[in-house]
Coordinates of C-alpha atoms (C1' of nucleotides) in Angstrom, one line a residue:
Chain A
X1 CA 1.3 185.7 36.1
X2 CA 2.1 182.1 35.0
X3 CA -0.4 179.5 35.3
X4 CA 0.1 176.5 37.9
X5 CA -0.7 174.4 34.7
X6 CA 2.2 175.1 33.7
X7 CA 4.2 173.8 35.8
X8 CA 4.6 170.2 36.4
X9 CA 5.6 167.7 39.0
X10 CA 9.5 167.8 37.7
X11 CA 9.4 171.5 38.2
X12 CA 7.9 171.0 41.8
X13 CA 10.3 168.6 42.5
X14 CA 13.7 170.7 41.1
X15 CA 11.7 173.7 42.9
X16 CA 11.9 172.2 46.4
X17 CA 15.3 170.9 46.5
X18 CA 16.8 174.2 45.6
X19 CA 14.4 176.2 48.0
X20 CA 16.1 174.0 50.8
X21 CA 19.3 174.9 49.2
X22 CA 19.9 177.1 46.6
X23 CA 23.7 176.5 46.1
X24 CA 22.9 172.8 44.8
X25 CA 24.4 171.6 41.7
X26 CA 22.3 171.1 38.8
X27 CA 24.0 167.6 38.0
X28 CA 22.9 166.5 41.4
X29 CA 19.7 167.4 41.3
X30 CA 19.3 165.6 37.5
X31 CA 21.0 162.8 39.3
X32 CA 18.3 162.2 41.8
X33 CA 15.1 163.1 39.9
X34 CA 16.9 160.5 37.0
X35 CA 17.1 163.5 34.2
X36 CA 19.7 164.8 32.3
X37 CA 21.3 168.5 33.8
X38 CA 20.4 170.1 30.5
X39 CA 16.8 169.5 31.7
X40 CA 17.3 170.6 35.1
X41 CA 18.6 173.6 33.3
X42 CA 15.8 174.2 30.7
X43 CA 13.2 173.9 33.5
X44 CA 15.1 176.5 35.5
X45 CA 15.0 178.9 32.8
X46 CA 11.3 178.7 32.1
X47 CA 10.6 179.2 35.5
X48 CA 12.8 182.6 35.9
X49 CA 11.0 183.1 32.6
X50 CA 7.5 182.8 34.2
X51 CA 8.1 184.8 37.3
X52 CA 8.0 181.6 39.6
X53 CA 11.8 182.3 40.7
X54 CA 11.9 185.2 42.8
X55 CA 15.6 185.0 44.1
X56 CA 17.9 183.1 45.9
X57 CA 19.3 184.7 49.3
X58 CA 22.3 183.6 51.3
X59 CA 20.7 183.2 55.7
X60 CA 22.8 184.3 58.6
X61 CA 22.3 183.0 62.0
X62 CA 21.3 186.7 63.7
X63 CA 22.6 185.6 67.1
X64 CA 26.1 185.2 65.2
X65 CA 26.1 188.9 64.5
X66 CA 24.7 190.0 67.5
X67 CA 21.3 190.4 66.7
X68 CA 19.6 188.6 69.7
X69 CA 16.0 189.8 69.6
X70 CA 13.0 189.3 67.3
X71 CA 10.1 190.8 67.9
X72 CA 6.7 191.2 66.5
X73 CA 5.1 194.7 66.5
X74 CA 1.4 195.7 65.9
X75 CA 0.7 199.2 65.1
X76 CA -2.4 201.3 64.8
X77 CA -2.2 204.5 62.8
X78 CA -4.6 207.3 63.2
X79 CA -6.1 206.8 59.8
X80 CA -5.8 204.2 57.0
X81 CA -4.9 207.0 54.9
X82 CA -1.2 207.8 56.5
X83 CA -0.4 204.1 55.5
X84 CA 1.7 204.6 52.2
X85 CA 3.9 207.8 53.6
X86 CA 3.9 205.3 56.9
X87 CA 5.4 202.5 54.8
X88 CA 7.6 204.5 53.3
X89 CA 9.3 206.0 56.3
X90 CA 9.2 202.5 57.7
X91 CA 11.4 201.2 54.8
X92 CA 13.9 203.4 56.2
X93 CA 14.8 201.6 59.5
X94 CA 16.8 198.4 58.8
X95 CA 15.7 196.7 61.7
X96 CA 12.2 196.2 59.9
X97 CA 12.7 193.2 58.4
X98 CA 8.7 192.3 57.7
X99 CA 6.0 194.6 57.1
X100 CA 2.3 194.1 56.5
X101 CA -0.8 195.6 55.7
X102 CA -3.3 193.6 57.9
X103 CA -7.3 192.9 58.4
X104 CA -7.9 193.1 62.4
X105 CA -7.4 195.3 65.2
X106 CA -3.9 196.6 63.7
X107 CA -3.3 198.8 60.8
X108 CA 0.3 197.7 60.1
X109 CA 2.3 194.4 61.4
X110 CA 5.9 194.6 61.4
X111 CA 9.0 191.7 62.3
X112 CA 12.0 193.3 63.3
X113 CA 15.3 192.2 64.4
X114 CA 17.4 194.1 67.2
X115 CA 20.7 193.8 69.1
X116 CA 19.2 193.9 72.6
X117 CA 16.6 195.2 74.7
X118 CA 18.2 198.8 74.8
X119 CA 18.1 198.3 71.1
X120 CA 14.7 197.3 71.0
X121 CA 13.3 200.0 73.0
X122 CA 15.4 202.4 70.7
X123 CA 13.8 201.2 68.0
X124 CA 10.5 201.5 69.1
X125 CA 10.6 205.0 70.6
X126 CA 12.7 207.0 68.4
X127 CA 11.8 205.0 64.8
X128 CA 8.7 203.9 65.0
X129 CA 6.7 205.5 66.9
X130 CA 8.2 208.9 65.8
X131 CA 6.7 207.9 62.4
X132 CA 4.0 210.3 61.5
X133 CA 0.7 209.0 61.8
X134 CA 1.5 206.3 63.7
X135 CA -0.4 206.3 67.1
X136 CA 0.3 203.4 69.2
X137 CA 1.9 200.1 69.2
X138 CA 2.0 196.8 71.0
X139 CA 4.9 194.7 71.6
X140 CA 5.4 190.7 71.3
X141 CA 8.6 189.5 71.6
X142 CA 9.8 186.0 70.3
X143 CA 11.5 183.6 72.9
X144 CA 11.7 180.8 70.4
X145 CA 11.6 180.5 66.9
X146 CA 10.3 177.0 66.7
X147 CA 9.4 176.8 63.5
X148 CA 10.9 178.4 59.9
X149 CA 10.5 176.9 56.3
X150 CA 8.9 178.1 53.1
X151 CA 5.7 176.3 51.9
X152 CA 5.6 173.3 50.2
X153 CA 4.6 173.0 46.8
X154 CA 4.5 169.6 46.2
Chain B
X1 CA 28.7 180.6 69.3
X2 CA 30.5 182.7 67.0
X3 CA 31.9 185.7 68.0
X4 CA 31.4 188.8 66.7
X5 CA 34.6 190.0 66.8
X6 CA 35.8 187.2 64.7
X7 CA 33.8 188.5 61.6
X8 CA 35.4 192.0 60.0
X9 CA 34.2 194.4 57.4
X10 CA 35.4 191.9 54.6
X11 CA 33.2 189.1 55.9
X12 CA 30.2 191.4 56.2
X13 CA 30.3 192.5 52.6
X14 CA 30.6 189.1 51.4
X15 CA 27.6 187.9 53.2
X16 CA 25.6 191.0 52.8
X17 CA 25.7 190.4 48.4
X18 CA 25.0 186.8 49.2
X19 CA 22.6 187.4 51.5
X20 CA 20.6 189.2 48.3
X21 CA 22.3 186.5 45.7
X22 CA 22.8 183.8 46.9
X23 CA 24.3 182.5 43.6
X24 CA 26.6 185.2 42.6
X25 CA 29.8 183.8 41.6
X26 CA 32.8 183.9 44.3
X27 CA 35.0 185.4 41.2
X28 CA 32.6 188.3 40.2
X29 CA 32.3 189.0 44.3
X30 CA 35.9 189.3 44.4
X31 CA 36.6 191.8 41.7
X32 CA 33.8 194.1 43.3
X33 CA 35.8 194.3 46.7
X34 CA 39.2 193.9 45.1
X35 CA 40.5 190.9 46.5
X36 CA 40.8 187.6 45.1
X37 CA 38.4 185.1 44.2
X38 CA 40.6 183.0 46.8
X39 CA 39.9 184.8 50.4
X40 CA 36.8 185.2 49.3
X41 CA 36.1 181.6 49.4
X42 CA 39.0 181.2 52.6
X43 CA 36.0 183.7 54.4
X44 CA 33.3 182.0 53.1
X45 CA 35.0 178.6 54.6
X46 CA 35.5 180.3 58.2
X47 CA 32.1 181.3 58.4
X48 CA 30.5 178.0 57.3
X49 CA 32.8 176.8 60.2
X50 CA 32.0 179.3 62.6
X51 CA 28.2 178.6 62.0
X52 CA 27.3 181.9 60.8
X53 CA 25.6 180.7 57.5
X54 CA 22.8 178.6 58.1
X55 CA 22.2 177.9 54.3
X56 CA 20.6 178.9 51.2
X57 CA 17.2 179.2 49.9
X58 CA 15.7 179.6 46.3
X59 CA 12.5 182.0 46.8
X60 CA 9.8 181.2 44.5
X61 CA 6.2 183.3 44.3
X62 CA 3.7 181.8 46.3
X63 CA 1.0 183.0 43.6
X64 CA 2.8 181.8 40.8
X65 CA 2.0 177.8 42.6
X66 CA -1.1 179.1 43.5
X67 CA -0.6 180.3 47.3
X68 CA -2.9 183.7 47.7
X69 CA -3.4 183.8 51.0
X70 CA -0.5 185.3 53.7
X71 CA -1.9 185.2 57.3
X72 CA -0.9 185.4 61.0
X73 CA -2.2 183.8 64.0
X74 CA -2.4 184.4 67.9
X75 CA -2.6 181.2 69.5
X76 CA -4.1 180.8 72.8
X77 CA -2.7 178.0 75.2
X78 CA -5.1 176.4 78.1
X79 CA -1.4 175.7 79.8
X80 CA 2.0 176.8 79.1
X81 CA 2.9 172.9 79.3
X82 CA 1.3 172.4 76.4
X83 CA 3.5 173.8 74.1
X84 CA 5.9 171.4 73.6
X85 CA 3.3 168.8 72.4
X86 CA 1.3 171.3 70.3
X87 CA 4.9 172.8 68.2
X88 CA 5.2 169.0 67.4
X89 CA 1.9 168.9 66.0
X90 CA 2.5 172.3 64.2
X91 CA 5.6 171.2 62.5
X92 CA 3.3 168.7 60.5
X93 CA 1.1 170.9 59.2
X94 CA 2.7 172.4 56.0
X95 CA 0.3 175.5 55.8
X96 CA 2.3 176.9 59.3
X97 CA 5.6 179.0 57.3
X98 CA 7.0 180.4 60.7
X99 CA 5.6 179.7 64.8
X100 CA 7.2 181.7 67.4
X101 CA 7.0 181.4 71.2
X102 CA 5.9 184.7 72.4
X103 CA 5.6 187.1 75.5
X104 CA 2.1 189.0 75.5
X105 CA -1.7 187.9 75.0
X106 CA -0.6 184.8 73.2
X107 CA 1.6 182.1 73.7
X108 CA 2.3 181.2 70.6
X109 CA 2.2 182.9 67.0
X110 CA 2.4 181.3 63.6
X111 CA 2.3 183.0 59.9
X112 CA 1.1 180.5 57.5
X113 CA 0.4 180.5 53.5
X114 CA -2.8 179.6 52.3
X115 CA -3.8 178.8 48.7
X116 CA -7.4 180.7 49.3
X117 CA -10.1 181.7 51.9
X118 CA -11.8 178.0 51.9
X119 CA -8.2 176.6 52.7
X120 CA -7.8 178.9 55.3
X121 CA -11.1 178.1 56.9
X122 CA -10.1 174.5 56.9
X123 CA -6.5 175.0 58.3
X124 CA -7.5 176.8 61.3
X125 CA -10.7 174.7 62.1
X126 CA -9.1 171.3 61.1
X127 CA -5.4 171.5 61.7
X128 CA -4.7 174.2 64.0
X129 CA -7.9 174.3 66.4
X130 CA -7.9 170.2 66.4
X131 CA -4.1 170.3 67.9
X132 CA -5.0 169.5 72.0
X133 CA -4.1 172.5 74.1
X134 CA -5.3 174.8 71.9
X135 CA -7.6 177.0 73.4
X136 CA -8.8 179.6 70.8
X137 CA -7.0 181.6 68.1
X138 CA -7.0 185.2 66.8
X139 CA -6.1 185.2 62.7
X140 CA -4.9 188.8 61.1
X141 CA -4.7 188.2 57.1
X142 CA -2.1 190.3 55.1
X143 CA -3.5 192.5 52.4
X144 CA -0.2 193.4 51.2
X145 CA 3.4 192.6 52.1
X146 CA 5.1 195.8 52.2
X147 CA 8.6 194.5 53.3
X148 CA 10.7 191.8 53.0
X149 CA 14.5 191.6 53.8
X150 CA 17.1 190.5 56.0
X151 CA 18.9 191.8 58.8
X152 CA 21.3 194.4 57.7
X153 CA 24.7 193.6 58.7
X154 CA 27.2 196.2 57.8
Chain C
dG1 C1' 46.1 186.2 55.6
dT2 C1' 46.4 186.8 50.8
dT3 C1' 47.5 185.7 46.1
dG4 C1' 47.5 183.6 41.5
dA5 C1' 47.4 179.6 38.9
dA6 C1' 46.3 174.8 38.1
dA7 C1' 43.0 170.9 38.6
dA8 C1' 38.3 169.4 39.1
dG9 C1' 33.7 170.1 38.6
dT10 C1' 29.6 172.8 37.0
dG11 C1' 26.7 175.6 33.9
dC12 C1' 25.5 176.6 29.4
dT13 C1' 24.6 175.9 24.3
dG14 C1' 23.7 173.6 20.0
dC15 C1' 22.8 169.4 17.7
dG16 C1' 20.5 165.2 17.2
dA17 C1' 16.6 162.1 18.4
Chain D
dT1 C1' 10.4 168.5 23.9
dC2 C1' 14.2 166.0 25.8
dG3 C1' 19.0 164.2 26.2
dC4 C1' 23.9 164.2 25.1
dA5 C1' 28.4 166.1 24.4
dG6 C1' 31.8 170.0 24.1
dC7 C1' 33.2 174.5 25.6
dA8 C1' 33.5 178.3 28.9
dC9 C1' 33.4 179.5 33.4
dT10 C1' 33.5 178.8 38.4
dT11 C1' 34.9 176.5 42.5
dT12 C1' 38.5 174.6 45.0
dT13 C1' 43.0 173.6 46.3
dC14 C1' 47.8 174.7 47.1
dA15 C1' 52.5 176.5 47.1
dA16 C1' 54.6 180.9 47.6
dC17 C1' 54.6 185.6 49.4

DNA sequence: GTTGAAAAGTGCTGCGA
DNA sequence: TCGCAGCACTTTTCAAC
């Protein structure tokens, strides 16, 4: 795993802009941090190099494909040791768009994105809750994303 | 708002590679789904327009800048009203990732990035239980991320 | 709407400081 | 280690189909 001391302030900085947009020029970038692109460049590559860069991905507005719902879904399983078949099965419905393993009253804390209610409910009954091992689940459906952004690591 | 029926099968393969590369070339796109580098950047261009792409992100490793800690809260309201006031207070605290408006127990939900358990302590005592309206919160920490995707939209 | 090619801009590499 | 300059590739535009 790199080290944070090894990566500087010029990294942080290049790091930022492209995490608010990935498709940025290079020679942009150099332009407002006062560097050349061929550093710009060199930084990026030690930083794929180390691991830092996990990907860049292209976002949609769901709404504009007809994806009108996100929920949040807490599950409880009927032991902690159906979790990794659970998980598995769970990476199998494409409306699961967030998945984790979580301290508290829930075993399993899922995102997922549906169409519309009938959707939702679809979801729910016939995917998730047919998953083996899962025994109950609670509902919490988002009315307003107010807030999205990646943390800052400046 | 876009309508669905504007977007076809080509536009939905284009975004769905970009929405897991965000960088990959409009030429190499093309020569997988045998058209030319051209329409794929006429598509591209109609669904910047239509509002369909609402931009690109680099994804770094929050461990690699020293973020350990993934948790999520339930937020507790004294008053509906106040959560107008206390999502503008939210938005300046960095450590809040993603806050949702939700039906259920709570009235509001956030996911936030921590860099350890101390950190974590002092975001939800200092920042999030100092912001006026908030009554008491409920924290689940993530143990492991199981999932992480998009939407699928073919 | 799509194509193919030409013009402009960007990413990449090696050399020099 | 950094910056500069040349080359290869990509994006973007446009006339023609």
């Amino acid at each position: 795993m790199a080290q944070i001391s090894e990566i500087d302030n010029l990294d942080r900085k290049i790091l930022s802009m492209l995490m608010q947009d990935a498709t940025r020029a290079y020679t942009d970038i150099a332009k407002e941090l006062q560097v050349s692109g061929g550093t710009v460049h060199v930084r990026m590559k030690k930083l794929e190099d180390l691991g830092v860069i996990k990907g860049s991905h292209l976002f949609i507005n769901p709404n504009a494909v007809g994806y009108d719902i996100c929920a949040f879904i807490g599950i409880y399983l009927e032991k902690g040791s159906a979790y990794q078949t659970a998980v598995t099965k769970m990476r199998q419905v494409p409306e699961i768009v967030e998945m984790h393993y979580t301290t508290g009253q829930w075993s399993m804390f899922a995102k997922i994105i549906c169409r519309d209610t009938l959707h939702l409910r679809e979801v729910l009954n016939e995917k998730i809750q047919a998953i083996e091992g899962v025994e109950r689940t609670e509902t919490f459906i988002s009315l307003e994303e107010s807030i999205t952004r990646q943390v800052s690591i400046l």
